[in-house]
PDB file of C-alpha atoms in Angstrom:
ATOM      1  CA  UNK Z   1      27.346  12.767   6.117  1.00 89.00           C
ATOM      2  CA  UNK Z   2      29.521   9.957   7.228  1.00 94.00           C
ATOM      3  CA  UNK Z   3      29.807   6.361   5.537  1.00 95.00           C
ATOM      4  CA  UNK Z   4      28.246   4.349   8.272  1.00 95.00           C
ATOM      5  CA  UNK Z   5      24.858   6.793   8.089  1.00 93.00           C
ATOM      6  CA  UNK Z   6      25.061   6.501   4.139  1.00 94.00           C
ATOM      7  CA  UNK Z   7      25.199   2.649   4.679  1.00 95.00           C
ATOM      8  CA  UNK Z   8      22.647   2.367   7.072  1.00 94.00           C
ATOM      9  CA  UNK Z   9      20.254   4.554   5.136  1.00 94.00           C
ATOM     10  CA  UNK Z  10      21.058   2.595   2.017  1.00 95.00           C
ATOM     11  CA  UNK Z  11      19.854  -0.417   3.924  1.00 95.00           C
ATOM     12  CA  UNK Z  12      16.967   0.455   4.815  1.00 94.00           C
ATOM     13  CA  UNK Z  13      15.750   2.126   1.620  1.00 94.00           C
ATOM     14  CA  UNK Z  14      16.914  -1.148  -0.395  1.00 96.00           C
ATOM     15  CA  UNK Z  15      15.093  -3.254   2.250  1.00 94.00           C
ATOM     16  CA  UNK Z  16      11.877  -1.210   1.846  1.00 93.00           C
ATOM     17  CA  UNK Z  17      12.040  -1.490  -1.945  1.00 95.00           C
ATOM     18  CA  UNK Z  18      12.806  -4.961  -1.801  1.00 96.00           C
ATOM     19  CA  UNK Z  19       9.720  -5.410   0.349  1.00 94.00           C
ATOM     20  CA  UNK Z  20       7.533  -3.792  -2.111  1.00 93.00           C
ATOM     21  CA  UNK Z  21       9.021  -5.580  -4.830  1.00 95.00           C
ATOM     22  CA  UNK Z  22       7.991  -8.814  -3.396  1.00 96.00           C
ATOM     23  CA  UNK Z  23       4.559  -7.703  -3.426  1.00 95.00           C
ATOM     24  CA  UNK Z  24       4.891  -6.702  -6.934  1.00 96.00           C
ATOM     25  CA  UNK Z  25       6.431 -10.215  -7.782  1.00 96.00           C
ATOM     26  CA  UNK Z  26       3.541 -11.830  -5.896  1.00 95.00           C
ATOM     27  CA  UNK Z  27       1.038  -9.831  -8.068  1.00 96.00           C
ATOM     28  CA  UNK Z  28       3.117 -10.491 -11.278  1.00 96.00           C
ATOM     29  CA  UNK Z  29       3.127 -14.414 -10.986  1.00 95.00           C
ATOM     30  CA  UNK Z  30      -0.321 -14.400  -9.943  1.00 95.00           C
ATOM     31  CA  UNK Z  31      -1.164 -12.136 -13.094  1.00 95.00           C
ATOM     32  CA  UNK Z  32      -2.618  -9.193 -11.675  1.00 95.00           C
ATOM     33  CA  UNK Z  33      -1.565  -5.840 -12.107  1.00 96.00           C
ATOM     34  CA  UNK Z  34       0.470  -4.355  -8.683  1.00 96.00           C
ATOM     35  CA  UNK Z  35      -2.153  -1.535  -8.229  1.00 96.00           C
ATOM     36  CA  UNK Z  36      -5.144  -3.472  -8.581  1.00 97.00           C
ATOM     37  CA  UNK Z  37      -3.650  -6.127  -6.127  1.00 96.00           C
ATOM     38  CA  UNK Z  38      -3.320  -2.852  -3.407  1.00 96.00           C
ATOM     39  CA  UNK Z  39      -7.107  -2.077  -3.871  1.00 97.00           C
ATOM     40  CA  UNK Z  40      -8.078  -5.823  -3.179  1.00 96.00           C
ATOM     41  CA  UNK Z  41      -5.451  -5.583  -0.067  1.00 93.00           C
ATOM     42  CA  UNK Z  42      -7.129  -2.537   1.101  1.00 95.00           C
ATOM     43  CA  UNK Z  43     -10.607  -3.728   0.687  1.00 95.00           C
ATOM     44  CA  UNK Z  44      -9.651  -6.820   2.508  1.00 94.00           C
ATOM     45  CA  UNK Z  45      -8.497  -4.889   5.608  1.00 93.00           C
ATOM     46  CA  UNK Z  46     -11.164  -2.758   5.878  1.00 94.00           C
ATOM     47  CA  UNK Z  47     -13.674  -4.188   3.904  1.00 94.00           C
ATOM     48  CA  UNK Z  48     -13.983  -1.075   1.531  1.00 96.00           C
ATOM     49  CA  UNK Z  49     -11.757   1.176   0.031  1.00 95.00           C
ATOM     50  CA  UNK Z  50     -11.846   5.186  -1.452  1.00 95.00           C
ATOM     51  CA  UNK Z  51      -9.491   6.621  -4.095  1.00 95.00           C
ATOM     52  CA  UNK Z  52      -8.435   9.045  -1.339  1.00 95.00           C
ATOM     53  CA  UNK Z  53      -7.216   6.482   0.955  1.00 95.00           C
ATOM     54  CA  UNK Z  54      -5.349   4.461  -1.463  1.00 96.00           C
ATOM     55  CA  UNK Z  55      -3.694   7.797  -2.885  1.00 96.00           C
ATOM     56  CA  UNK Z  56      -2.767   8.518   0.924  1.00 94.00           C
ATOM     57  CA  UNK Z  57      -2.033   4.924   1.898  1.00 93.00           C
ATOM     58  CA  UNK Z  58       0.365   4.125  -1.092  1.00 93.00           C
ATOM     59  CA  UNK Z  59       1.545   7.755  -1.958  1.00 92.00           C
ATOM     60  CA  UNK Z  60       0.027   7.412  -5.540  1.00 95.00           C
ATOM     61  CA  UNK Z  61      -0.886   9.614  -7.904  1.00 96.00           C
ATOM     62  CA  UNK Z  62      -4.454  10.298  -7.913  1.00 96.00           C
ATOM     63  CA  UNK Z  63      -4.902   9.936 -11.676  1.00 97.00           C
ATOM     64  CA  UNK Z  64      -2.979   6.090 -11.368  1.00 96.00           C
ATOM     65  CA  UNK Z  65      -5.754   5.022  -8.692  1.00 97.00           C
ATOM     66  CA  UNK Z  66      -8.829   6.630 -10.413  1.00 96.00           C
ATOM     67  CA  UNK Z  67      -7.617   4.711 -13.724  1.00 97.00           C
ATOM     68  CA  UNK Z  68      -7.584   1.269 -11.379  1.00 97.00           C
ATOM     69  CA  UNK Z  69     -10.806   1.689  -9.812  1.00 97.00           C
ATOM     70  CA  UNK Z  70     -12.323   3.252 -13.450  1.00 97.00           C
ATOM     71  CA  UNK Z  71     -11.366  -0.203 -14.946  1.00 97.00           C
ATOM     72  CA  UNK Z  72     -12.340  -2.625 -11.775  1.00 97.00           C
ATOM     73  CA  UNK Z  73     -15.737  -0.990 -11.985  1.00 97.00           C
ATOM     74  CA  UNK Z  74     -15.882  -1.476 -15.622  1.00 97.00           C
ATOM     75  CA  UNK Z  75     -14.906  -5.095 -15.221  1.00 97.00           C
ATOM     76  CA  UNK Z  76     -17.401  -5.446 -12.353  1.00 97.00           C
ATOM     77  CA  UNK Z  77     -14.949  -6.225  -9.688  1.00 97.00           C
ATOM     78  CA  UNK Z  78     -16.067  -3.074  -7.450  1.00 97.00           C
ATOM     79  CA  UNK Z  79     -19.103  -1.409  -7.030  1.00 96.00           C
ATOM     80  CA  UNK Z  80     -20.102   1.857  -5.544  1.00 95.00           C
ATOM     81  CA  UNK Z  81     -20.737   1.575  -1.352  1.00 94.00           C
ATOM     82  CA  UNK Z  82     -23.082   4.202  -0.023  1.00 89.00           C
ATOM     83  CA  UNK Z  83     -22.748   3.413   3.396  1.00 90.00           C
ATOM     84  CA  UNK Z  84     -19.009   4.215   3.994  1.00 88.00           C
ATOM     85  CA  UNK Z  85     -19.135   7.504   1.231  1.00 88.00           C
ATOM     86  CA  UNK Z  86     -18.106  11.001   3.121  1.00 86.00           C
ATOM     87  CA  UNK Z  87     -19.136  13.828   1.381  1.00 87.00           C
ATOM     88  CA  UNK Z  88     -17.655  13.783  -2.154  1.00 88.00           C
ATOM     89  CA  UNK Z  89     -15.313  10.982  -1.005  1.00 91.00           C
ATOM     90  CA  UNK Z  90     -16.793   7.740  -3.000  1.00 94.00           C
ATOM     91  CA  UNK Z  91     -16.123   4.228  -1.401  1.00 96.00           C
ATOM     92  CA  UNK Z  92     -16.100   1.129  -3.016  1.00 97.00           C
ATOM     93  CA  UNK Z  93     -16.578  -2.718  -2.220  1.00 97.00           C
ATOM     94  CA  UNK Z  94     -16.359  -5.792  -3.986  1.00 97.00           C
ATOM     95  CA  UNK Z  95     -19.243  -7.163  -6.363  1.00 97.00           C
ATOM     96  CA  UNK Z  96     -20.439 -10.590  -5.898  1.00 97.00           C
ATOM     97  CA  UNK Z  97     -18.293 -11.214  -9.054  1.00 97.00           C
ATOM     98  CA  UNK Z  98     -15.694  -9.260  -7.277  1.00 97.00           C
ATOM     99  CA  UNK Z  99     -15.332 -11.487  -4.261  1.00 97.00           C
ATOM    100  CA  UNK Z 100     -15.140 -14.460  -6.293  1.00 97.00           C
ATOM    101  CA  UNK Z 101     -12.411 -12.495  -8.542  1.00 96.00           C
ATOM    102  CA  UNK Z 102     -10.272 -12.021  -5.885  1.00 96.00           C
ATOM    103  CA  UNK Z 103     -10.798 -14.858  -3.268  1.00 96.00           C
ATOM    104  CA  UNK Z 104      -8.317 -17.027  -4.569  1.00 95.00           C
ATOM    105  CA  UNK Z 105      -5.805 -14.246  -5.107  1.00 93.00           C
ATOM    106  CA  UNK Z 106      -6.103 -13.134  -1.155  1.00 94.00           C
ATOM    107  CA  UNK Z 107      -6.029 -16.514  -0.089  1.00 95.00           C
ATOM    108  CA  UNK Z 108      -2.801 -17.003  -1.853  1.00 95.00           C
ATOM    109  CA  UNK Z 109      -1.884 -13.892  -0.232  1.00 94.00           C
ATOM    110  CA  UNK Z 110      -2.730 -14.606   3.043  1.00 95.00           C
ATOM    111  CA  UNK Z 111      -0.413 -17.648   2.799  1.00 96.00           C
ATOM    112  CA  UNK Z 112       2.441 -16.108   1.642  1.00 96.00           C
ATOM    113  CA  UNK Z 113       2.227 -13.738   4.332  1.00 96.00           C
ATOM    114  CA  UNK Z 114       1.261 -16.103   7.208  1.00 97.00           C
ATOM    115  CA  UNK Z 115       4.406 -18.368   6.395  1.00 97.00           C
ATOM    116  CA  UNK Z 116       6.319 -14.633   6.688  1.00 96.00           C
ATOM    117  CA  UNK Z 117       5.001 -14.088  10.151  1.00 96.00           C
ATOM    118  CA  UNK Z 118       5.532 -17.558  11.180  1.00 97.00           C
ATOM    119  CA  UNK Z 119       8.784 -17.312  10.651  1.00 96.00           C
ATOM    120  CA  UNK Z 120       9.543 -13.794  11.962  1.00 96.00           C
ATOM    121  CA  UNK Z 121       6.946 -13.824  14.721  1.00 97.00           C
ATOM    122  CA  UNK Z 122       4.318 -10.939  15.568  1.00 97.00           C
ATOM    123  CA  UNK Z 123       6.747  -9.560  18.087  1.00 97.00           C
ATOM    124  CA  UNK Z 124       9.437  -8.704  15.929  1.00 97.00           C
ATOM    125  CA  UNK Z 125       6.897  -7.592  13.145  1.00 96.00           C
ATOM    126  CA  UNK Z 126       5.024  -5.464  15.439  1.00 97.00           C
ATOM    127  CA  UNK Z 127       8.588  -3.842  16.431  1.00 97.00           C
ATOM    128  CA  UNK Z 128       9.052  -3.496  12.777  1.00 95.00           C
ATOM    129  CA  UNK Z 129       6.053  -1.622  11.918  1.00 95.00           C
ATOM    130  CA  UNK Z 130       6.472   0.834  14.651  1.00 97.00           C
ATOM    131  CA  UNK Z 131      10.168   1.421  13.732  1.00 96.00           C
ATOM    132  CA  UNK Z 132       9.068   2.506  10.170  1.00 94.00           C
ATOM    133  CA  UNK Z 133       6.349   4.618  11.260  1.00 94.00           C
ATOM    134  CA  UNK Z 134       8.178   6.345  13.833  1.00 96.00           C
ATOM    135  CA  UNK Z 135      11.574   6.931  10.939  1.00 95.00           C
ATOM    136  CA  UNK Z 136       8.443   7.820   7.985  1.00 93.00           C
ATOM    137  CA  UNK Z 137       7.417  10.495  10.826  1.00 95.00           C
ATOM    138  CA  UNK Z 138      10.831  11.584  11.460  1.00 95.00           C
ATOM    139  CA  UNK Z 139      11.896  11.833   7.741  1.00 93.00           C
ATOM    140  CA  UNK Z 140       8.168  14.001   7.079  1.00 92.00           C
ATOM    141  CA  UNK Z 141       9.081  16.352  10.045  1.00 95.00           C
ATOM    142  CA  UNK Z 142      12.717  16.685   8.777  1.00 94.00           C
ATOM    143  CA  UNK Z 143      11.219  17.228   4.953  1.00 92.00           C
ATOM    144  CA  UNK Z 144       8.684  19.675   6.463  1.00 92.00           C
ATOM    145  CA  UNK Z 145      11.569  21.694   8.289  1.00 91.00           C
ATOM    146  CA  UNK Z 146      13.782  21.742   5.057  1.00 89.00           C
ATOM    147  CA  UNK Z 147      10.827  23.200   3.098  1.00 86.00           C
ATOM    148  CA  UNK Z 148      10.535  26.154   5.499  1.00 84.00           C
ATOM    149  CA  UNK Z 149      14.202  26.684   6.100  1.00 74.00           C
ATOM    150  CA  UNK Z 150      15.666  30.002   3.845  1.00 70.00           C
ATOM    151  CA  UNK Z 151      18.767  27.920   3.154  1.00 64.00           C
ATOM    152  CA  UNK Z 152      16.915  25.374   0.510  1.00 52.00           C
ATOM    153  CA  UNK Z 153      15.571  27.957  -1.131  1.00 53.00           C
ATOM    154  CA  UNK Z 154      17.252  29.290  -4.332  1.00 52.00           C
TER     155      UNK Z 154
END
């Protein structure tokens, strides 16, 4: 691989790490665990969440998400949501206590994200999202191809 390609790949990896790091920093500043913030973020987007959904969306281990959801249920922040359950896949929503707990966090996060969106613009954000999803698909295809290739087996 040539140096220009290595520099491009390193640049995108660093940008993604820094992007996620800002959410981690925001979580730390608000004294909320990062994975708990991901749960609240998902509930904000969909109105509910499931362990499978969180694991799939954020590529996190099942045990990690299980522990986070269990803790949030124990603290009375999440409750089981029968209306969106699919077979054995349980879904969760914010309890009344959870809504009160999450409201200031989500309002703060909305404010930060809205400011950033004003700086970047929706068209650029859409382009960025489309390109990242396209690159992710290409990487996944390459990974699957390399797993099947006899050259990679030792």
